[in-house]
mmCIF file with all atom_site columns, C-alpha atoms in Angstrom:
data_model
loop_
_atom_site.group_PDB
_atom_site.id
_atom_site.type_symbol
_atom_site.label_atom_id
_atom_site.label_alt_id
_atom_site.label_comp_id
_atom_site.label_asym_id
_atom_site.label_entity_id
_atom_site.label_seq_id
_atom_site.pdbx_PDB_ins_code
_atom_site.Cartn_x
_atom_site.Cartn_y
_atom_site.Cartn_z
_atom_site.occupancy
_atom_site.B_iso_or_equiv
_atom_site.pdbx_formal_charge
_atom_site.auth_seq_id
_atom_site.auth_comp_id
_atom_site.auth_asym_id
_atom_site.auth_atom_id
_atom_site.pdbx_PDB_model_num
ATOM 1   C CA . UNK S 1 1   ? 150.397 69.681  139.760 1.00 93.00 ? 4   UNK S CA 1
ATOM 2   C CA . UNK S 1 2   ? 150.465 72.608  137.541 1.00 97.00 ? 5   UNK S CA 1
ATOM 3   C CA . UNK S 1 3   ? 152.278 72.032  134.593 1.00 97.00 ? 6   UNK S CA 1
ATOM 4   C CA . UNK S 1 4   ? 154.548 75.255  133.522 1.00 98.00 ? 7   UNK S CA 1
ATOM 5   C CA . UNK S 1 5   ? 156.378 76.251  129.964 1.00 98.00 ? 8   UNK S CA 1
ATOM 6   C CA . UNK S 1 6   ? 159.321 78.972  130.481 1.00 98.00 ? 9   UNK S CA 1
ATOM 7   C CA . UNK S 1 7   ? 159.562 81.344  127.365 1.00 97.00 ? 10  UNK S CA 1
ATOM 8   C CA . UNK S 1 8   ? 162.531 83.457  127.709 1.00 96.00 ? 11  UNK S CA 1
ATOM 9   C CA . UNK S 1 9   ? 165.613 83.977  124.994 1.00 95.00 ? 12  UNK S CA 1
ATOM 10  C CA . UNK S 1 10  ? 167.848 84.445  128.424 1.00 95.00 ? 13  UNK S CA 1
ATOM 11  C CA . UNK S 1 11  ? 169.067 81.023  129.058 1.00 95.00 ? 14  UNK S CA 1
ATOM 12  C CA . UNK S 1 12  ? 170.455 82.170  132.629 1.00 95.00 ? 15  UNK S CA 1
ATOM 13  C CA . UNK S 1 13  ? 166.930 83.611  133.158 1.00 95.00 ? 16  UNK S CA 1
ATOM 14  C CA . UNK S 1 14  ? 165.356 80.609  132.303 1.00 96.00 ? 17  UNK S CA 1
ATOM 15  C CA . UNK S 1 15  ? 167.704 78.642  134.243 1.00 96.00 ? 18  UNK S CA 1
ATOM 16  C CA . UNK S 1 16  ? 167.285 80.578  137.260 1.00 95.00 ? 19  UNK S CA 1
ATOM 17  C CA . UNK S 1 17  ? 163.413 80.168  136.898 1.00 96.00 ? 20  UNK S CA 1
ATOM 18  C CA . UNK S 1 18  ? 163.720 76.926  136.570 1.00 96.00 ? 21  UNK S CA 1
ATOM 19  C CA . UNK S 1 19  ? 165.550 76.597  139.942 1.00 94.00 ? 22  UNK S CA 1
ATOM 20  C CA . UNK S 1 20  ? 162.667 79.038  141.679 1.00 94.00 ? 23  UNK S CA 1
ATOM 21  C CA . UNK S 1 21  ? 159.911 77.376  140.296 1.00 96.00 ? 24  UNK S CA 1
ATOM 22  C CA . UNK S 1 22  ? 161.101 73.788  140.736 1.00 94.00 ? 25  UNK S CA 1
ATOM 23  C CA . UNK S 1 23  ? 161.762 74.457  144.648 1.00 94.00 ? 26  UNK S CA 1
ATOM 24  C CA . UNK S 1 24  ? 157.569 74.401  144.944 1.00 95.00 ? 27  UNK S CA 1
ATOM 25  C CA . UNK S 1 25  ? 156.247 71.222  145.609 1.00 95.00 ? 28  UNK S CA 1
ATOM 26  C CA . UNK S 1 26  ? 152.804 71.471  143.370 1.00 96.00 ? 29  UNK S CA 1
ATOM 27  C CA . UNK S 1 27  ? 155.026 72.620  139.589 1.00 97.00 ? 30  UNK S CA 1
ATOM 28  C CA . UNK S 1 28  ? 156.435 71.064  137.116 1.00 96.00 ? 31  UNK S CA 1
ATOM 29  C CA . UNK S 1 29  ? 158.648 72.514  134.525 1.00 97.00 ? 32  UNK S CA 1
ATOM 30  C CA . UNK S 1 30  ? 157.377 70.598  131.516 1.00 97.00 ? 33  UNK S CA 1
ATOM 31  C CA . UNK S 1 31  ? 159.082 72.579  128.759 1.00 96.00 ? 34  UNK S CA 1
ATOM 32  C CA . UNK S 1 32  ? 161.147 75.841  127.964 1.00 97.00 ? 35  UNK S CA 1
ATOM 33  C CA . UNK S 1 33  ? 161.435 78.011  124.835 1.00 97.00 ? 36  UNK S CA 1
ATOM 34  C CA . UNK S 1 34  ? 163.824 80.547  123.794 1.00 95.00 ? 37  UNK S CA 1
ATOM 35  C CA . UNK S 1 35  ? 161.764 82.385  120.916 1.00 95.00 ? 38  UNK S CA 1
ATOM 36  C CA . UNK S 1 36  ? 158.375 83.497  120.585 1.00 96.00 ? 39  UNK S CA 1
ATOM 37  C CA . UNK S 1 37  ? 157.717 80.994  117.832 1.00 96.00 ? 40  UNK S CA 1
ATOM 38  C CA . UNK S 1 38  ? 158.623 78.276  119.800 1.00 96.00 ? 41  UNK S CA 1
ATOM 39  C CA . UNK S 1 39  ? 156.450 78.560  122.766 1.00 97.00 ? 42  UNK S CA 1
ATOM 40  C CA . UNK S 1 40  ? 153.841 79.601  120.578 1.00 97.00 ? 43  UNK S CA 1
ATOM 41  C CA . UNK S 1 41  ? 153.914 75.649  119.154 1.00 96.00 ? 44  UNK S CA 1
ATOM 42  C CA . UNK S 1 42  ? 154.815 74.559  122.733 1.00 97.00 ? 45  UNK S CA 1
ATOM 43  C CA . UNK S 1 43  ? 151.856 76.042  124.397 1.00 97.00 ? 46  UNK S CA 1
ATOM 44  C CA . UNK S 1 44  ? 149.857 74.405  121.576 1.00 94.00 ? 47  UNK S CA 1
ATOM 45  C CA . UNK S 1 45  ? 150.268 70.695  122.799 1.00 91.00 ? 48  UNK S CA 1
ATOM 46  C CA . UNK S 1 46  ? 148.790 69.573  125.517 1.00 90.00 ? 49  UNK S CA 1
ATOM 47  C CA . UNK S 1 47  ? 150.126 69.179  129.086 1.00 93.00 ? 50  UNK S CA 1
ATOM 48  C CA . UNK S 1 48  ? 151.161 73.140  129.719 1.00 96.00 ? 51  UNK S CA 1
ATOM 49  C CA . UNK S 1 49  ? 148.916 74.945  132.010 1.00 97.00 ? 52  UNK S CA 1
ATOM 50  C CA . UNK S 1 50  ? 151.010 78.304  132.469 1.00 98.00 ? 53  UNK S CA 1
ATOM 51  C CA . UNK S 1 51  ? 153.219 80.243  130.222 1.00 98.00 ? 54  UNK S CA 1
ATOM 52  C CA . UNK S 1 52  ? 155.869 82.240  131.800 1.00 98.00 ? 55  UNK S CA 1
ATOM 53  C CA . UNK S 1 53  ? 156.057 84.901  128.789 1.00 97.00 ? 56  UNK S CA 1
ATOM 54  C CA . UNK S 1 54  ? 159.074 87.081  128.675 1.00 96.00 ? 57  UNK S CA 1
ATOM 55  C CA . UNK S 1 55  ? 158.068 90.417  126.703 1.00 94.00 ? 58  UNK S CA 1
ATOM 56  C CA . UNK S 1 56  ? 161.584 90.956  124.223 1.00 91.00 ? 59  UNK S CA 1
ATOM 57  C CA . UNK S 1 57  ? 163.220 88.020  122.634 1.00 93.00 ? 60  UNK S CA 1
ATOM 58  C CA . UNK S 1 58  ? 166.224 88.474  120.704 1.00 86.00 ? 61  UNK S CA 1
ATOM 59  C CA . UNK S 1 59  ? 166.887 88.515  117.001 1.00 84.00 ? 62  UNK S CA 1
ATOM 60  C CA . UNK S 1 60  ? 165.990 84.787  116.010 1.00 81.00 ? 63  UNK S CA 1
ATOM 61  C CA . UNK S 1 61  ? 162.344 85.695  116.984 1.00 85.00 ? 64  UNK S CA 1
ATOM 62  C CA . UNK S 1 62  ? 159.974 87.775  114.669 1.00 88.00 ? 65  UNK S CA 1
ATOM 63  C CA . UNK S 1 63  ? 157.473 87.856  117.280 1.00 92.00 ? 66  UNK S CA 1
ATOM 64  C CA . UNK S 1 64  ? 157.466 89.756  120.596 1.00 93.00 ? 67  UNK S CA 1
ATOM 65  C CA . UNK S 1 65  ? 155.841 88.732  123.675 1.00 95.00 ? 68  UNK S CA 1
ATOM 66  C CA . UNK S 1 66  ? 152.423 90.141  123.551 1.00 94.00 ? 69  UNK S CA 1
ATOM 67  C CA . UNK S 1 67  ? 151.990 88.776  120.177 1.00 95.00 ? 70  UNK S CA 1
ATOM 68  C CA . UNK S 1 68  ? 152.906 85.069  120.873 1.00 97.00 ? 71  UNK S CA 1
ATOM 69  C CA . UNK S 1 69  ? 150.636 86.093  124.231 1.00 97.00 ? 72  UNK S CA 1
ATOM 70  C CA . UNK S 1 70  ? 148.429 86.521  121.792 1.00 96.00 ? 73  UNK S CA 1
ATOM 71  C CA . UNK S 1 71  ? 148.559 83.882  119.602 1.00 97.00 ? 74  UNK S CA 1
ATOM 72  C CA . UNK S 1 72  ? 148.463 81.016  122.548 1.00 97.00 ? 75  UNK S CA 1
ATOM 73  C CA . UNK S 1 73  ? 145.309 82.632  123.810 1.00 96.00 ? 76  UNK S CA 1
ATOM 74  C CA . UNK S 1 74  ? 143.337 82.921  120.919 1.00 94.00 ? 77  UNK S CA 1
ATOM 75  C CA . UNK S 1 75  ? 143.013 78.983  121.324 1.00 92.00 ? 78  UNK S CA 1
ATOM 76  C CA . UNK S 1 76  ? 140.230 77.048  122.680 1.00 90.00 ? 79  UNK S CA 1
ATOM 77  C CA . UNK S 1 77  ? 141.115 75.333  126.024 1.00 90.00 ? 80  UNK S CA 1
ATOM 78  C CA . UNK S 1 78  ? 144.556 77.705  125.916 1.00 94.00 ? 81  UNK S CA 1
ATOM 79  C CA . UNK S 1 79  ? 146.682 77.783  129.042 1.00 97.00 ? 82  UNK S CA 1
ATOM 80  C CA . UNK S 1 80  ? 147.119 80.640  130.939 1.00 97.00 ? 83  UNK S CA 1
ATOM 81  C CA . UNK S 1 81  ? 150.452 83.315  129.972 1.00 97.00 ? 84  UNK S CA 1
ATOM 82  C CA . UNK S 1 82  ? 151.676 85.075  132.642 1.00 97.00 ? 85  UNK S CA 1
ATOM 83  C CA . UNK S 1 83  ? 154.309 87.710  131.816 1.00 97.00 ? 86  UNK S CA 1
ATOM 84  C CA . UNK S 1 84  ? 157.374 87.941  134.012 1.00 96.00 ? 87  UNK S CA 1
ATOM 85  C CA . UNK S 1 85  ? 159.673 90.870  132.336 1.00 94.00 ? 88  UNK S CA 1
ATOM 86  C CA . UNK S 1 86  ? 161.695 93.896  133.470 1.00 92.00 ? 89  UNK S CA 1
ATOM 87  C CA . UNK S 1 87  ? 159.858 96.116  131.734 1.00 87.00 ? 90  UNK S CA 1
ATOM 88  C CA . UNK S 1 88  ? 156.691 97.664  133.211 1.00 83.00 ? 91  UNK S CA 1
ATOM 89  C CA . UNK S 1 89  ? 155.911 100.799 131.106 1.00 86.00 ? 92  UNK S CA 1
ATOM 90  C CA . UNK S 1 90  ? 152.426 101.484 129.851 1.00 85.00 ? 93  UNK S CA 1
ATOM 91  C CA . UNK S 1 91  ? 153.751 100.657 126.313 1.00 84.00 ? 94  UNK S CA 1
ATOM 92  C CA . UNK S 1 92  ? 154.394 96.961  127.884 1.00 88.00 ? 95  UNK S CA 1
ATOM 93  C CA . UNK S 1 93  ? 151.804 96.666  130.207 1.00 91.00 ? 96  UNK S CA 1
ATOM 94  C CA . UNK S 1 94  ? 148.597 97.370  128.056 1.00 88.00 ? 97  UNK S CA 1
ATOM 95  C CA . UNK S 1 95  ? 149.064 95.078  124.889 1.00 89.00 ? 98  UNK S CA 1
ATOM 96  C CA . UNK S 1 96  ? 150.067 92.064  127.045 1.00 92.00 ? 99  UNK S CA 1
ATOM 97  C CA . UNK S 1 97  ? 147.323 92.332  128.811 1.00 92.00 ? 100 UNK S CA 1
ATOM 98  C CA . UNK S 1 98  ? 145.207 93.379  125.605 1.00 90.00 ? 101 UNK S CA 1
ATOM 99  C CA . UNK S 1 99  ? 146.565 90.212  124.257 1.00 93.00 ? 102 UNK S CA 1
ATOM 100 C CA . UNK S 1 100 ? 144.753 87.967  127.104 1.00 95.00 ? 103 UNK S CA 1
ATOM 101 C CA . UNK S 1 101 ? 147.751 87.986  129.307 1.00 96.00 ? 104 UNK S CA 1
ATOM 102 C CA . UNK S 1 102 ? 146.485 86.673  133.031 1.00 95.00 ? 105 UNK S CA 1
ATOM 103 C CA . UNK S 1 103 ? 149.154 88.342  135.415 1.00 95.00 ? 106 UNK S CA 1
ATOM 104 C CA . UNK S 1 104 ? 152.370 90.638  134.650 1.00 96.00 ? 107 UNK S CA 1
ATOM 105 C CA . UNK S 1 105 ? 154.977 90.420  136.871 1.00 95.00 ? 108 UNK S CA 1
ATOM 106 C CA . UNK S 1 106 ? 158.749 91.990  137.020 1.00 94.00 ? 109 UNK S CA 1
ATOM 107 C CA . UNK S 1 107 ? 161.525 89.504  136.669 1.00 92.00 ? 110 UNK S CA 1
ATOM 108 C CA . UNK S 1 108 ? 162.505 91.374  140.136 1.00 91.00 ? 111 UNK S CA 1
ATOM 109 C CA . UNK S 1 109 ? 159.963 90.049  142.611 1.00 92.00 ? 112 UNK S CA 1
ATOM 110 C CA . UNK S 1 110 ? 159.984 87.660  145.254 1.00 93.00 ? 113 UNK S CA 1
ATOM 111 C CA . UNK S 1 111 ? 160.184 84.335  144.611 1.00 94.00 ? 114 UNK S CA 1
ATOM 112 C CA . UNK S 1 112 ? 156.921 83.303  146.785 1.00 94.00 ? 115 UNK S CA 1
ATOM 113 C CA . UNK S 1 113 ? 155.252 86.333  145.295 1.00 94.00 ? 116 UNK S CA 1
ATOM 114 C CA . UNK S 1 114 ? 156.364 84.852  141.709 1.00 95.00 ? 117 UNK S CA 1
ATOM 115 C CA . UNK S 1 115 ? 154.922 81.181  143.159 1.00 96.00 ? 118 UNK S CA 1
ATOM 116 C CA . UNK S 1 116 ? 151.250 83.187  143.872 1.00 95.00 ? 119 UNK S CA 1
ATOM 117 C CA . UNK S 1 117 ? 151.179 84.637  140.855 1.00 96.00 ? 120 UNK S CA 1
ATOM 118 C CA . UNK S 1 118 ? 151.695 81.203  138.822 1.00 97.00 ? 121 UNK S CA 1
ATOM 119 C CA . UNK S 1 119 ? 149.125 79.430  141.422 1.00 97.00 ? 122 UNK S CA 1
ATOM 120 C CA . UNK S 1 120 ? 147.222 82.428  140.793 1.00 95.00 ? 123 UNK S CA 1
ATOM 121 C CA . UNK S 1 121 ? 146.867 82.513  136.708 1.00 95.00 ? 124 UNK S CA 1
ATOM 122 C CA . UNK S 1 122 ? 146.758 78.716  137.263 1.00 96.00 ? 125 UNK S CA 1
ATOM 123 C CA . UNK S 1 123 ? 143.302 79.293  138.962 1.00 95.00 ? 126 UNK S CA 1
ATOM 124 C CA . UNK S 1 124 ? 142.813 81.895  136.029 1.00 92.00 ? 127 UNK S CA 1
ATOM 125 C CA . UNK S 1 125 ? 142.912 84.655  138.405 1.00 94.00 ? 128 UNK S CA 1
ATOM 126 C CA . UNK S 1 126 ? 145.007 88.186  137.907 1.00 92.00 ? 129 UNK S CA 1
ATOM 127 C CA . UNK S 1 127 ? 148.390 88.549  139.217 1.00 92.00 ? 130 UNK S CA 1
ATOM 128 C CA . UNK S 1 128 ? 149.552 92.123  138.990 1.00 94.00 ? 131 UNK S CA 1
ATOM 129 C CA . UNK S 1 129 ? 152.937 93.507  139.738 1.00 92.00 ? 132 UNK S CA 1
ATOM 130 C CA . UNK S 1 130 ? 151.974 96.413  142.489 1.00 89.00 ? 133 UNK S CA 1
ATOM 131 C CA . UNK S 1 131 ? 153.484 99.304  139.637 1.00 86.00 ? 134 UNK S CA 1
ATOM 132 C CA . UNK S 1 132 ? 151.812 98.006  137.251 1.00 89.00 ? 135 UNK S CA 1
ATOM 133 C CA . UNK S 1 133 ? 147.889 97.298  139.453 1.00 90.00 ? 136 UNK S CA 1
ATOM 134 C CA . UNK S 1 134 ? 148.887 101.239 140.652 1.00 88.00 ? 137 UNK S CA 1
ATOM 135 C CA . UNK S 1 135 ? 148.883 102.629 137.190 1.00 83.00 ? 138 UNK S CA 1
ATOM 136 C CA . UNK S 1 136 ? 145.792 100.749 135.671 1.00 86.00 ? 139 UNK S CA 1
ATOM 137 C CA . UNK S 1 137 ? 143.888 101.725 138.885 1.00 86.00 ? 140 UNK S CA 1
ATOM 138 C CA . UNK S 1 138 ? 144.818 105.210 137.970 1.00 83.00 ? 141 UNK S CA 1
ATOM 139 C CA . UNK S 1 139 ? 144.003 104.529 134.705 1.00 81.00 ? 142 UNK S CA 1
ATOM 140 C CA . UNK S 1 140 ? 140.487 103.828 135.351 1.00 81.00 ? 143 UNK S CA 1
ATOM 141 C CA . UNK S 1 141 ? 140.319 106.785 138.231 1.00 82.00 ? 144 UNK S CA 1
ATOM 142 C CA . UNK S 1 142 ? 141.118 109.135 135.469 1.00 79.00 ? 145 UNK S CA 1
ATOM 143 C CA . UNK S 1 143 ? 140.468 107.896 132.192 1.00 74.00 ? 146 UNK S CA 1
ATOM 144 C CA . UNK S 1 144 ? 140.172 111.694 130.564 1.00 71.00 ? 147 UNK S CA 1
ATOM 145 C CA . UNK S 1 145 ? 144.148 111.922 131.243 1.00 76.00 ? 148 UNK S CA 1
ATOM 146 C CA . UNK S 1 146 ? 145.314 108.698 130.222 1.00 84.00 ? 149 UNK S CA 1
ATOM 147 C CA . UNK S 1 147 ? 147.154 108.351 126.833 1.00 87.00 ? 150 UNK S CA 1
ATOM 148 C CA . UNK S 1 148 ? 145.075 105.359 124.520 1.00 85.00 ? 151 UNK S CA 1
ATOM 149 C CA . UNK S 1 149 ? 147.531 102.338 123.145 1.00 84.00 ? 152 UNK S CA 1
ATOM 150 C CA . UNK S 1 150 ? 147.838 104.549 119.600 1.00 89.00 ? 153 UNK S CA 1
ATOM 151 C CA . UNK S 1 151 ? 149.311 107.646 121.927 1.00 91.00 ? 154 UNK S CA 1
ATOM 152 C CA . UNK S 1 152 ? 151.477 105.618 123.452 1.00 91.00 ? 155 UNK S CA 1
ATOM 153 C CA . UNK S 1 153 ? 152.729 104.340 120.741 1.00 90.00 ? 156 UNK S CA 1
ATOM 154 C CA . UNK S 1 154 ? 153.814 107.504 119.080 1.00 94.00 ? 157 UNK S CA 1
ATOM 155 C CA . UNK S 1 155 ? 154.849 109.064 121.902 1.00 94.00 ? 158 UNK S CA 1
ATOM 156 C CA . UNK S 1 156 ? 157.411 105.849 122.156 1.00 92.00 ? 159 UNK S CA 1
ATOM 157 C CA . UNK S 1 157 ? 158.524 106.485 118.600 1.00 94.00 ? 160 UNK S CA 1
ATOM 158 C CA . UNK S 1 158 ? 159.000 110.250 119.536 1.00 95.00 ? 161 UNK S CA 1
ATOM 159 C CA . UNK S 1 159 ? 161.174 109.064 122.450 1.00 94.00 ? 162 UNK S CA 1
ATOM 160 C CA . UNK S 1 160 ? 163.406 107.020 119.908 1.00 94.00 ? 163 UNK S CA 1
ATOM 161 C CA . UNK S 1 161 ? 164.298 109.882 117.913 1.00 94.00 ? 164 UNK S CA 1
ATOM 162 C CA . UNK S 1 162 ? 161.664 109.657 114.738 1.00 95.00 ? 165 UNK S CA 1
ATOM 163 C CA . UNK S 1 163 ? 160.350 112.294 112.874 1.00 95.00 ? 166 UNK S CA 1
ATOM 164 C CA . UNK S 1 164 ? 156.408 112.706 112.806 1.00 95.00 ? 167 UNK S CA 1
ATOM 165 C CA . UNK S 1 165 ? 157.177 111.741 108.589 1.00 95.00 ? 168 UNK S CA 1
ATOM 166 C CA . UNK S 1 166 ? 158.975 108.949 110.018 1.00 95.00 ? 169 UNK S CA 1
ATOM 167 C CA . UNK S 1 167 ? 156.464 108.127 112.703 1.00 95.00 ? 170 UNK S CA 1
ATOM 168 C CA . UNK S 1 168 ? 153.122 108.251 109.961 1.00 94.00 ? 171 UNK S CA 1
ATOM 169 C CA . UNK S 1 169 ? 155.642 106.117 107.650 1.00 94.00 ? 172 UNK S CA 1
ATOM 170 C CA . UNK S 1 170 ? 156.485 103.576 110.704 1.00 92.00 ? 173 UNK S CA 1
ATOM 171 C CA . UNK S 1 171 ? 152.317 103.410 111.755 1.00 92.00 ? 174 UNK S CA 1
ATOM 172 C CA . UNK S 1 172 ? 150.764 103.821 108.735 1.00 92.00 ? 175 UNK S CA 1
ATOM 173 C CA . UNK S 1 173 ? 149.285 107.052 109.608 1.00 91.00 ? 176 UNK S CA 1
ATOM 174 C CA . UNK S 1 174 ? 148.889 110.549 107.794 1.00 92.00 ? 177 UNK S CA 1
ATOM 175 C CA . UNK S 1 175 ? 151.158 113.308 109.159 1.00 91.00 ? 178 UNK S CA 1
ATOM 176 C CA . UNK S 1 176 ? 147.994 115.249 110.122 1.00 93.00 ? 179 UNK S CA 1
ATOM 177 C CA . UNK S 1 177 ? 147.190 112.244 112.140 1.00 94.00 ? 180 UNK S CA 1
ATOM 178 C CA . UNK S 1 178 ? 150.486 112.027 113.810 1.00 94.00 ? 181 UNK S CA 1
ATOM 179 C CA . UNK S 1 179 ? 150.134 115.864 114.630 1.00 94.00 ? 182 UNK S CA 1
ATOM 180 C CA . UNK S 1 180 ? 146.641 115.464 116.439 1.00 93.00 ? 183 UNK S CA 1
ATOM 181 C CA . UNK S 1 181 ? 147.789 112.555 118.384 1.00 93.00 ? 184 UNK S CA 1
ATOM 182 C CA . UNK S 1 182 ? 150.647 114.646 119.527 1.00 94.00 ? 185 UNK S CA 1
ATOM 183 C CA . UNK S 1 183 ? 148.156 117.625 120.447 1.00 92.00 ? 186 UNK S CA 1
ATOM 184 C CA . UNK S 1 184 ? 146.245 115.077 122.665 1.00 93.00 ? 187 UNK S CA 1
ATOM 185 C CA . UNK S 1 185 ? 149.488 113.858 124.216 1.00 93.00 ? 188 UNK S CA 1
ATOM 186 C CA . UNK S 1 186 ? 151.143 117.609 125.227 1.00 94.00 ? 189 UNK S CA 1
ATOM 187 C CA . UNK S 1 187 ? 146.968 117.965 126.541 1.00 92.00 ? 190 UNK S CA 1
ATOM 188 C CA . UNK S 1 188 ? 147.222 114.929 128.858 1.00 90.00 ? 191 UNK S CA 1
ATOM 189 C CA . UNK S 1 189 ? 150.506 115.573 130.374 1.00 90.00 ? 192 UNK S CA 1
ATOM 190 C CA . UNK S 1 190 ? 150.175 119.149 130.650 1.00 90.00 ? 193 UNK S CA 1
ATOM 191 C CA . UNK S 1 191 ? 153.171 120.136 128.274 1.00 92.00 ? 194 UNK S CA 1
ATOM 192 C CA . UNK S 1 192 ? 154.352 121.654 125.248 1.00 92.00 ? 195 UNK S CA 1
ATOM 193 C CA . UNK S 1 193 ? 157.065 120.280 123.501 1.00 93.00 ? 196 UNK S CA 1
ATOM 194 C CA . UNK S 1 194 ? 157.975 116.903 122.392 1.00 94.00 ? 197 UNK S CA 1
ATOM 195 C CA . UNK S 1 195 ? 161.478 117.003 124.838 1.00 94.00 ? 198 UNK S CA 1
ATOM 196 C CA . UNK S 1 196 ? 158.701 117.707 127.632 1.00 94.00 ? 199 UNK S CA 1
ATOM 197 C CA . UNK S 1 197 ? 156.336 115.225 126.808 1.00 94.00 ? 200 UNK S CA 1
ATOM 198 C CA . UNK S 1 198 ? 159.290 112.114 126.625 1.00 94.00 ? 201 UNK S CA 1
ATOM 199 C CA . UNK S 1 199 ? 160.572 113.430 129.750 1.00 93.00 ? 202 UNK S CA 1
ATOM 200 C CA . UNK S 1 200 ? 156.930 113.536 131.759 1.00 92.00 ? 203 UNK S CA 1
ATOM 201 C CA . UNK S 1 201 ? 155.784 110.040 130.374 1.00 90.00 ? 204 UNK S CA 1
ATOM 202 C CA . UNK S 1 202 ? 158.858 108.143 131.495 1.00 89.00 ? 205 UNK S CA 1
ATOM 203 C CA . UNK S 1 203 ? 158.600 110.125 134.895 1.00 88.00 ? 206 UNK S CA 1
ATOM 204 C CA . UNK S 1 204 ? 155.262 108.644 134.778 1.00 85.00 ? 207 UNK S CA 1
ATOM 205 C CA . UNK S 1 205 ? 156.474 104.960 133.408 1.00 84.00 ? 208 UNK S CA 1
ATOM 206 C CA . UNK S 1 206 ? 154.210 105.561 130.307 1.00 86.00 ? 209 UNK S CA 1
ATOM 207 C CA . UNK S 1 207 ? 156.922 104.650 127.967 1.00 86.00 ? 210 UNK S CA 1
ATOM 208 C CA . UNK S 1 208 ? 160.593 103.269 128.904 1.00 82.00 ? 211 UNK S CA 1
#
């Protein structure tokens, strides 16, 4: 039986879960939580052997879904997180799975292919949404033209309207540094302007 904790601030989503997972004969729903927080502590006691990790929680959570990813894996004898989300942008992808994530999956797949993918992080094995395997495969193909977690980031920042003071304010960074991650980022996408470089990167599902 594989024991399963549901971390989601949706309660509708984590009903609905519920009623997928519960319809397979070999889980158990042991335990639900609708912050970050809380299925950090859940996933601490014993008895869970997958955590289905939402990415965003709401406002009564200081932590997002990477970093309570995270936190449960940094354990000794930690179960396995497995991210089912609707977001699948690079910005998403890469520090859940940096965190120690074992699968990512959309909140939009099928629900045998969501039943493989617990059985499948269960057994410690990836499970990998197809968009998401696609881009890290063409990640690794061309590693030259992929943007690192830091360009990413900024890039994301750009997209949300902030300044490159406001952006070396928001990461910590100098404004010189901001400016050479930017020249990197028009480089890698083959543009010129910030407008451009928002527009390629979400054609691309770099950032949402």
């Amino acid at each position: 039986m594989i024991r399963l904790l549901i971390a989601d601030d949706h309660p509708v989503v984590r009903a609905g879960l519920r009623a997928v997972l519960e319809s397979e004969p070999d889980f158990a729903i042991v335990a639900e939580a609708a912050t970050a927080e809380r299925a950090v502590e859940l996933a601490a006691e014993p008895g869970v052997d997958v955590v289905l990790m939402d990415l965003q929680f709401g406002p009564g959570s200081a932590m997002n879904g990477a970093q309570a990813t995270a936190a449960i894996t940094a354990r000794a004898g930690a179960p396995r997180v497995l991210v089912v989300t609707t977001y699948d942008s690079d910005a998403d992808t890469l520090p859940a799975l940096e965190a120690g994530a074992t699968g990512y999956l959309l909140k939009d797949a099928p629900p045998e292919e969501l039943a493989q993918a617990v059985r499948a992080a269960a057994a410690g094995r990836s499970a990998l949404a197809p968009s998401v395997a696609d881009r890290l495969l063409e990640r690794m193909r061309t590693p030259a033209a992929a943007l690192s977690g830091r360009e990413t980031e900024v890039l994301g920042l750009v997209a949300d309207g902030l300044t490159n003071q406001q952006i070396s304010q928001h990461l910590h960074l100098s404004q010189a540094t901001v400016k050479s991650h930017l020249v990197h980022i028009y480089t890698k996408l083959g543009v010129d302007s910030r407008t451009a470089a928002v527009r390629e990167a979400r054609g691309r599902g770099l950032i949402r």
